[in-house]
PDB file of C-alpha atoms in Angstrom:
ATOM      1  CA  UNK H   1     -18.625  10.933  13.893  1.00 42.00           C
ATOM      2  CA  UNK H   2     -15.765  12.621  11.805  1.00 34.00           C
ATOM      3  CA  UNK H   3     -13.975  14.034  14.871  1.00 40.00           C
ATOM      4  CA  UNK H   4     -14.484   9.900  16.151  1.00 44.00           C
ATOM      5  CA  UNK H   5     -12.443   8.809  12.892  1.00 38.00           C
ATOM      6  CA  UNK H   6      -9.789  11.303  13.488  1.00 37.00           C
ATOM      7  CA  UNK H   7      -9.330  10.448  17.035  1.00 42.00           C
ATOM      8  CA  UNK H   8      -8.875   6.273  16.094  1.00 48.00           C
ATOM      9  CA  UNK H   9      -6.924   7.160  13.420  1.00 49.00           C
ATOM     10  CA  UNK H  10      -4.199   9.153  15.385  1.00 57.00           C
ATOM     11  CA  UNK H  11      -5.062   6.664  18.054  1.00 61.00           C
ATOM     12  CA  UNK H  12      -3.029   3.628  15.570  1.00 72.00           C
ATOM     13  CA  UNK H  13      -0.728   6.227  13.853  1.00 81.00           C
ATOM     14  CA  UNK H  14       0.760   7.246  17.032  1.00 87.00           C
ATOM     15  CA  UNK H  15       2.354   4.104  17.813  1.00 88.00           C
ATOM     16  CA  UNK H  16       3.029   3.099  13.751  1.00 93.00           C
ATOM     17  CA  UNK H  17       5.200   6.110  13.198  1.00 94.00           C
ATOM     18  CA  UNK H  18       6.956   5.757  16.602  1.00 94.00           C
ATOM     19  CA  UNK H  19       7.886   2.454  15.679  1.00 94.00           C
ATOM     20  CA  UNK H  20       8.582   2.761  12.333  1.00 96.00           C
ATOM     21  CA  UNK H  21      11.630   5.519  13.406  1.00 96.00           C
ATOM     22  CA  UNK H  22      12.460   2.700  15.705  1.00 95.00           C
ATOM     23  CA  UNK H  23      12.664   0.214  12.055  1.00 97.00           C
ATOM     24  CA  UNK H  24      14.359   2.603  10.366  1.00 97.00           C
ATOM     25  CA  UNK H  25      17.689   2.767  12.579  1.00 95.00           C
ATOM     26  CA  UNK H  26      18.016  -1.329  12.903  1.00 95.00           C
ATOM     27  CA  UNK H  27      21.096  -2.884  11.010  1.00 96.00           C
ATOM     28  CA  UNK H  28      19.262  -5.538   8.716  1.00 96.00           C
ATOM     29  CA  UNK H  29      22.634  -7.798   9.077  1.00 96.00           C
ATOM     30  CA  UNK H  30      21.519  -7.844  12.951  1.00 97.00           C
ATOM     31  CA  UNK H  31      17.814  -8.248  11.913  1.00 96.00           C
ATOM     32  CA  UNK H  32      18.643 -11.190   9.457  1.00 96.00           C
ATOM     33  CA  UNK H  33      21.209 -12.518  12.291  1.00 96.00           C
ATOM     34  CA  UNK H  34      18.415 -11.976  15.135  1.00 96.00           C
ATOM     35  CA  UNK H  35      15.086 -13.312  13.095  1.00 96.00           C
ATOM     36  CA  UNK H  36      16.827 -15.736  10.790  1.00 94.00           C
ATOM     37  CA  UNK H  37      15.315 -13.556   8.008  1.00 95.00           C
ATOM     38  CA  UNK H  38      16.858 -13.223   4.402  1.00 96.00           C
ATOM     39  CA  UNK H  39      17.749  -9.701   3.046  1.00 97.00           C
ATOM     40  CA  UNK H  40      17.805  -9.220  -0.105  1.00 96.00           C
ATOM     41  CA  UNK H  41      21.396  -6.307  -1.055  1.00 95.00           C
ATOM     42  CA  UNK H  42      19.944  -5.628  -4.377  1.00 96.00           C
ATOM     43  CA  UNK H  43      16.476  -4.479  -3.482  1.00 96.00           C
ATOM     44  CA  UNK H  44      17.039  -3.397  -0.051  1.00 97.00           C
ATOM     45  CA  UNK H  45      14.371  -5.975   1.192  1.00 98.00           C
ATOM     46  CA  UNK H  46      13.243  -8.071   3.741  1.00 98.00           C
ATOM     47  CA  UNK H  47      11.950 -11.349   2.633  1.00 97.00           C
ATOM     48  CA  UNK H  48       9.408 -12.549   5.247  1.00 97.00           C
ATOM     49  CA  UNK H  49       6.295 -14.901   5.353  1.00 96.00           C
ATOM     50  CA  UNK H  50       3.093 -14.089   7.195  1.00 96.00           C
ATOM     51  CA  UNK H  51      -0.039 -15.973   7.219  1.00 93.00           C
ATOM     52  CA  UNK H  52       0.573 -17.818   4.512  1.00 92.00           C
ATOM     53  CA  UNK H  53       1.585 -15.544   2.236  1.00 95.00           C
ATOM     54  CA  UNK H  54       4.970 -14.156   1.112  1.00 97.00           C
ATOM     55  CA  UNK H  55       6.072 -10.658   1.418  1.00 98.00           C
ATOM     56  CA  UNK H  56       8.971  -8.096   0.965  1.00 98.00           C
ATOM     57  CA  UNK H  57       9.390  -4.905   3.366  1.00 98.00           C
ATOM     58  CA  UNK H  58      12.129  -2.348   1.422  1.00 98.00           C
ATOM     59  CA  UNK H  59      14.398  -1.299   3.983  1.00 98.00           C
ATOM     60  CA  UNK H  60      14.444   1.607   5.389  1.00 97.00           C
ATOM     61  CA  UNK H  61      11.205   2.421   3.728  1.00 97.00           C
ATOM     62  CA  UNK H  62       9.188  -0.231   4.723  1.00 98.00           C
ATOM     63  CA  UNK H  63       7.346  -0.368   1.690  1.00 98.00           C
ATOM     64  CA  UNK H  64       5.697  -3.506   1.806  1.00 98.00           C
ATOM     65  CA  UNK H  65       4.647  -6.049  -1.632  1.00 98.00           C
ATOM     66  CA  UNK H  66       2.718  -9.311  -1.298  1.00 98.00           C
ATOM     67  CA  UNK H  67       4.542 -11.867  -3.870  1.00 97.00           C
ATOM     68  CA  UNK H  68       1.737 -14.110  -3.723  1.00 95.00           C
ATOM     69  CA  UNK H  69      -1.671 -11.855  -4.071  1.00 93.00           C
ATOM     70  CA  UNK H  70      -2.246  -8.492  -5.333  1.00 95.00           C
ATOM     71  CA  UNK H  71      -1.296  -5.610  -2.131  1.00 96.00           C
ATOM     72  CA  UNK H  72      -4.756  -4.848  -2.512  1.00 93.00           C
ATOM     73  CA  UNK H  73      -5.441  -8.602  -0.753  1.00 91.00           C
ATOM     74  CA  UNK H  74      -2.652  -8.826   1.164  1.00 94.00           C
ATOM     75  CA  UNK H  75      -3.582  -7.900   5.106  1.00 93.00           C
ATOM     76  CA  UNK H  76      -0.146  -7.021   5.640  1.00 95.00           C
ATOM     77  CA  UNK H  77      -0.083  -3.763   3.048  1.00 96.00           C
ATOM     78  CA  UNK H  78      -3.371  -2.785   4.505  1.00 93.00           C
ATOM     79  CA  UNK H  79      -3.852  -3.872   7.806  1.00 93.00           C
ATOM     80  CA  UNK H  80      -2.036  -0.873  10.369  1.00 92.00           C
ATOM     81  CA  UNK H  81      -2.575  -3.462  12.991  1.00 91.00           C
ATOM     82  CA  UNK H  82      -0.303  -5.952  11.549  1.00 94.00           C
ATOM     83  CA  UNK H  83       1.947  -3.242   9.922  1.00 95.00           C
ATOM     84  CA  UNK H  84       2.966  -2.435  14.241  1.00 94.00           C
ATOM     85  CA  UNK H  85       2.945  -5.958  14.558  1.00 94.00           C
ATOM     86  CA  UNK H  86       5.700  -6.260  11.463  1.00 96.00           C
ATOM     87  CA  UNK H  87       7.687  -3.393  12.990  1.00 96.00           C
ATOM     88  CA  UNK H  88       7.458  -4.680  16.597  1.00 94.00           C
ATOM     89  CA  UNK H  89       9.129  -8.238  15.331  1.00 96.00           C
ATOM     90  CA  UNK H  90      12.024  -6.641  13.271  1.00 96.00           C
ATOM     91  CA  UNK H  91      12.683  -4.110  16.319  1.00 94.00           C
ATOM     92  CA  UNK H  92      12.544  -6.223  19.211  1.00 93.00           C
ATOM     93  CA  UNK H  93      11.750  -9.470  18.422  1.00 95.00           C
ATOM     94  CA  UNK H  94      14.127 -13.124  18.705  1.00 95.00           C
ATOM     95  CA  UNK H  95      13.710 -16.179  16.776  1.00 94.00           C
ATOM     96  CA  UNK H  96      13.429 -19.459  18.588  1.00 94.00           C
ATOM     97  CA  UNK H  97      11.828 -22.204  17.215  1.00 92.00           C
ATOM     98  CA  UNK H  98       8.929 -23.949  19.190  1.00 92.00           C
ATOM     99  CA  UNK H  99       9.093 -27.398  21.413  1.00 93.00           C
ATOM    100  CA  UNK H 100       5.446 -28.291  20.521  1.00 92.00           C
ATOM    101  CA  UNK H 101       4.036 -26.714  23.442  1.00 95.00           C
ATOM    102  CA  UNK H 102       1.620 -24.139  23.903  1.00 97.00           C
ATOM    103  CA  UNK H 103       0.749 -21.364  26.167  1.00 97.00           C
ATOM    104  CA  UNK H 104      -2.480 -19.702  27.365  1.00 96.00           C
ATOM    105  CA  UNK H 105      -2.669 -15.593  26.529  1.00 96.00           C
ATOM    106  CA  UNK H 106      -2.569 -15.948  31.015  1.00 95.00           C
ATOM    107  CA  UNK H 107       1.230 -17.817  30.665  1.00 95.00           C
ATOM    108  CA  UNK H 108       2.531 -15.208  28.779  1.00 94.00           C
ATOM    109  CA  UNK H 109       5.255 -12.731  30.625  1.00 91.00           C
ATOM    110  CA  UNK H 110       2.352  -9.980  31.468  1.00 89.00           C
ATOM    111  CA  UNK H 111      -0.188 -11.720  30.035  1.00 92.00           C
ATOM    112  CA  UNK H 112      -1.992 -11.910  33.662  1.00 93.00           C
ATOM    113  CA  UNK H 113      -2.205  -7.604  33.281  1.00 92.00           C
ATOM    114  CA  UNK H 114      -3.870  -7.492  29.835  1.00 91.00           C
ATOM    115  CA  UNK H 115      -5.678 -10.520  29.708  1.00 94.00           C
ATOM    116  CA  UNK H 116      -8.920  -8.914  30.668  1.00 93.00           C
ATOM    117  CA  UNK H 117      -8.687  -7.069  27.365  1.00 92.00           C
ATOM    118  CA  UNK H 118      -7.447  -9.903  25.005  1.00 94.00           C
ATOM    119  CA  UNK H 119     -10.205 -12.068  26.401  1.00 96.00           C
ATOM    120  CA  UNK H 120     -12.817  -9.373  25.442  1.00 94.00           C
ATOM    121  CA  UNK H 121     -11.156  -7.798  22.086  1.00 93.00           C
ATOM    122  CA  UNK H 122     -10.224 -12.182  20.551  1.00 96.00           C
ATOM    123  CA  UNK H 123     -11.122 -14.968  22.639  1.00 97.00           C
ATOM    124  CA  UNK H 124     -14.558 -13.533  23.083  1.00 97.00           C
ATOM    125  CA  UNK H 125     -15.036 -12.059  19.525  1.00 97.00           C
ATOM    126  CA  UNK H 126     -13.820 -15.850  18.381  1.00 97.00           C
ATOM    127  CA  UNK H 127     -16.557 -17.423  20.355  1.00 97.00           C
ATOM    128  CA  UNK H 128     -19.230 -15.619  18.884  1.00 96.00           C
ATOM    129  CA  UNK H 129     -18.324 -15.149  15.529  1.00 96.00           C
ATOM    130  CA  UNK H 130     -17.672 -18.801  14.514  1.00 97.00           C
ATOM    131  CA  UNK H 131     -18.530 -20.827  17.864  1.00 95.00           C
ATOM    132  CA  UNK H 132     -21.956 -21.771  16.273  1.00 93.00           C
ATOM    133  CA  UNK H 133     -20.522 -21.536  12.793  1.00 95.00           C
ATOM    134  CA  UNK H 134     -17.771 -24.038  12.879  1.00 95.00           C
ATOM    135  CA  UNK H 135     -18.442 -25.025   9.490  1.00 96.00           C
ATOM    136  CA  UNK H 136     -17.078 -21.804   8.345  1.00 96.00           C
ATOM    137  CA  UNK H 137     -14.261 -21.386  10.938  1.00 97.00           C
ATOM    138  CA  UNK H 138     -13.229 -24.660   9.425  1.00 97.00           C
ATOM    139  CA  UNK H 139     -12.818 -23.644   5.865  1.00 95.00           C
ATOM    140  CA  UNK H 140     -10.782 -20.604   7.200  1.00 96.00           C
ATOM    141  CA  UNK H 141      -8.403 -22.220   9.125  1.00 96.00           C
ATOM    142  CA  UNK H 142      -8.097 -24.191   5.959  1.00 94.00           C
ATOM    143  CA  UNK H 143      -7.102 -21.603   3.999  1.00 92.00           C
ATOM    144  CA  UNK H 144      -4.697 -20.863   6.569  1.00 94.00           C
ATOM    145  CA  UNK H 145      -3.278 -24.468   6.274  1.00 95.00           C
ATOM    146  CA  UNK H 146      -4.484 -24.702   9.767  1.00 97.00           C
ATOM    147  CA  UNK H 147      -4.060 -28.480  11.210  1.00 97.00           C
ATOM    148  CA  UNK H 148      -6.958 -30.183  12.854  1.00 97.00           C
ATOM    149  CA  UNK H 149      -6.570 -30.670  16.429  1.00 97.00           C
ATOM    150  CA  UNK H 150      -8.548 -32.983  19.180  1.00 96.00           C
ATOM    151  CA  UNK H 151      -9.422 -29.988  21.362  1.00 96.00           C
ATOM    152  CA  UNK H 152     -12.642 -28.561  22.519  1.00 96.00           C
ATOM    153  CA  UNK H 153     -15.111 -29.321  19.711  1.00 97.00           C
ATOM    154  CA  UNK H 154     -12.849 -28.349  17.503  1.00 97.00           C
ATOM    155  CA  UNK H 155      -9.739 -26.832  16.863  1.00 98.00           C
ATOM    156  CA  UNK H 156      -6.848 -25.696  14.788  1.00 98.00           C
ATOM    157  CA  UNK H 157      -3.150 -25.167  15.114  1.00 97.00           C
ATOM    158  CA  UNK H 158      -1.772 -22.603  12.323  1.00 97.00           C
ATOM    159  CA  UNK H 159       1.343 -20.758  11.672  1.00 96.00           C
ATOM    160  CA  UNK H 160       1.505 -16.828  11.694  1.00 95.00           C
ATOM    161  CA  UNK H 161       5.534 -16.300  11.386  1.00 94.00           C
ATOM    162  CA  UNK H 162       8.000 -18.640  10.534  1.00 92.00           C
ATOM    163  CA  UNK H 163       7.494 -21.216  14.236  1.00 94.00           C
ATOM    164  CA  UNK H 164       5.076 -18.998  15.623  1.00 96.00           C
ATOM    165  CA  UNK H 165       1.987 -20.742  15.910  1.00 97.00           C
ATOM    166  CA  UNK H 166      -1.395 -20.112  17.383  1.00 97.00           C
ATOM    167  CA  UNK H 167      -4.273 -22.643  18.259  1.00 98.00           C
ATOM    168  CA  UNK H 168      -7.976 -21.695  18.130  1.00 98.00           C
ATOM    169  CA  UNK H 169     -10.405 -23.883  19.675  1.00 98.00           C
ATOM    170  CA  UNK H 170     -14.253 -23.648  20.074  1.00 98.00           C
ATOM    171  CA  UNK H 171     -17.300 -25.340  21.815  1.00 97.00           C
ATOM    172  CA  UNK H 172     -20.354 -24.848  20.668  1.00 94.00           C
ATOM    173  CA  UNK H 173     -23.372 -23.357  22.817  1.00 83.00           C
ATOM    174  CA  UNK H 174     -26.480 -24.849  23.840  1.00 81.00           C
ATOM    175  CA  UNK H 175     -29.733 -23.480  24.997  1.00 81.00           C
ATOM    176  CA  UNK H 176     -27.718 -23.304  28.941  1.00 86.00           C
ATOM    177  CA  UNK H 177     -24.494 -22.028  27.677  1.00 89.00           C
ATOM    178  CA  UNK H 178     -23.186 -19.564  25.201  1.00 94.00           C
ATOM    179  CA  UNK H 179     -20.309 -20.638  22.878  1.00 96.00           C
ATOM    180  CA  UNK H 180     -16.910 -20.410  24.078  1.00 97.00           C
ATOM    181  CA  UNK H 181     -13.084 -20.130  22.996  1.00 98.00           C
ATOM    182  CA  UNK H 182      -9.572 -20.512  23.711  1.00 98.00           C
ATOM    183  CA  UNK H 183      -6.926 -19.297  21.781  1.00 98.00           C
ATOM    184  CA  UNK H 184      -3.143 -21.013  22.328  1.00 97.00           C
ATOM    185  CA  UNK H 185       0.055 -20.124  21.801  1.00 97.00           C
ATOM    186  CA  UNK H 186       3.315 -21.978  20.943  1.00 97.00           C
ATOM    187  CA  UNK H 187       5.969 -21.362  23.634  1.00 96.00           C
ATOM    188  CA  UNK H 188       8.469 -19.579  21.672  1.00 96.00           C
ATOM    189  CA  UNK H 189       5.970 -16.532  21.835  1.00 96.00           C
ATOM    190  CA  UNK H 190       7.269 -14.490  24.684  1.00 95.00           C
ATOM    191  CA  UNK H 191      10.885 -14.677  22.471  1.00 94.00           C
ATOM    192  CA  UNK H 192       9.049 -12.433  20.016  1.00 95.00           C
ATOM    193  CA  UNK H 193       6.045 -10.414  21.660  1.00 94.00           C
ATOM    194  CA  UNK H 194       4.902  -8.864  24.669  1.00 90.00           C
ATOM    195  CA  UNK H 195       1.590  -9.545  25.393  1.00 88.00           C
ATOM    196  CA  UNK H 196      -0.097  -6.542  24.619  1.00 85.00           C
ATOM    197  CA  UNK H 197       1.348  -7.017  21.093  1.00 88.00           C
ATOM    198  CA  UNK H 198      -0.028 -10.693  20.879  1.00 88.00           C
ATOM    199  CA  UNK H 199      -3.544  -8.450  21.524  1.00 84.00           C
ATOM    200  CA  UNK H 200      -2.845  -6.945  18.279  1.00 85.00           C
ATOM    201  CA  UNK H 201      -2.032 -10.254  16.623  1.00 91.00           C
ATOM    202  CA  UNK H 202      -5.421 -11.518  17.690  1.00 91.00           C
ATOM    203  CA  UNK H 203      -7.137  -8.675  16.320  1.00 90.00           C
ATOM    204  CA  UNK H 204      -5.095  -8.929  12.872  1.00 93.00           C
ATOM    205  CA  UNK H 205      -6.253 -12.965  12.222  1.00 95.00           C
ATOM    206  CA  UNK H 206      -9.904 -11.921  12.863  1.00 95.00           C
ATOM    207  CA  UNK H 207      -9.827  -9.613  10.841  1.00 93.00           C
ATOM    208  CA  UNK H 208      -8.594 -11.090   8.301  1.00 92.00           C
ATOM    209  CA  UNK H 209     -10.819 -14.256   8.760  1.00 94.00           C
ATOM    210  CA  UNK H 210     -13.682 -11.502   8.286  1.00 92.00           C
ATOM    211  CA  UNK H 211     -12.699 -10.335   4.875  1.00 88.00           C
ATOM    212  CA  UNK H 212     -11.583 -13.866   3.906  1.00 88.00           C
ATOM    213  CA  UNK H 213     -15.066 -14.844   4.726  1.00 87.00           C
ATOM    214  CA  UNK H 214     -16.753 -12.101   2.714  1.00 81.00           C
ATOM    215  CA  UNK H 215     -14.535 -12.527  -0.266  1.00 74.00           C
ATOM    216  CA  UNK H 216     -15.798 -16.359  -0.032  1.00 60.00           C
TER     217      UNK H 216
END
């Protein structure tokens, strides 16, 4: 079981320290020109929202601070998921903002390739966590000043960066059919992700509805 925790472990770290060295040799006036994010000369920081929630990233460091919640809440200084999401925006990501549109994971560039493993790893693991809960799917999304939407049973529409917005929709199951999902995304999302990094995004809000949920 040890040599199991070792193995995931170096499994994430891998890619986080390969793309932090690729974070650490941006120009932040190119970042801030690129994202349309502030950066702050006196602290060396980043000033970026995620999820709600406000957050600095020192350059070249990335030391990450929540301004809103303790770190020790914040998914972004704990999360490694999201941490290789962070560093995947700043290195190769480009701000656009949305037309009100969304995409299926299967409309993304690639998305056809991995969607096989996005449908098992989120749209699935949506679908039976909360597909016969809605009640408490709905007081997440709230906290993640999620919109109500007329979709499947029901649905929300929620921000994640700065125009980068998802939709999660449900229908419940009966005794003939299991609970389903869908999970949509605005169509400014191949501007800043590949698909297997939206994979990782999925994983990240899941998460973090699961630990929102047990901290209710």
């Amino acid at each position: 079981m040890l040599q199991d925790y070792y193995e995931k472990h170096n499994l994430e770290m891998k890619p986080y320290e390969y793309y932090l060295a690729e974070f650490q040799n941006v120009n932040p006036e190119e970042v801030t020109s690129r994202l349309d994010i502030p950066f702050d000369d006196n602290s060396k920081s980043f000033i970026i929202k995620f999820m709600q929630n406000t957050y600095t990233i020192s350059y070249p460091e990335f030391e990450i601070h929540c301004i809103d919640k303790s770190d020790k809440d914040a998914i972004l200084c704990n999360d490694i998921h999201a941490k290789i999401l962070m560093l995947r925006y700043f290195s190769e990501g480009d701000y656009m903002k949305a037309t009100g549109n969304f995409l299926s994971y299967r409309d993304l560039p690639w998305g056809e390739v991995y969607y096989r493993q996005f449908y098992g790893r989120c749209i699935m693991r949506l679908a039976k966590t909360y597909g016969n809960r809605q009640d408490v799917f709905e007081r997440l999304m709230e906290k993640l000043a999620g919109i109500r939407q007329k979709y499947g049973d029901v649905s929300y529409e929620f921000e994640v960066f700065r125009e980068l917005k998802l939709c999660f929709i449900l229908w419940s199951g009966d005794e003939e059919f299991p609970p389903s999902a869908q999970i949509l995304f605005s169509d400014n999302f191949p501007m800043a992700f590949a698909a297997e990094d939206v994979a990782y995004l999925g994983d990240v809000i899941l998460d973090y509805m699961k630990q929102e949920e047990k901290d209710t």
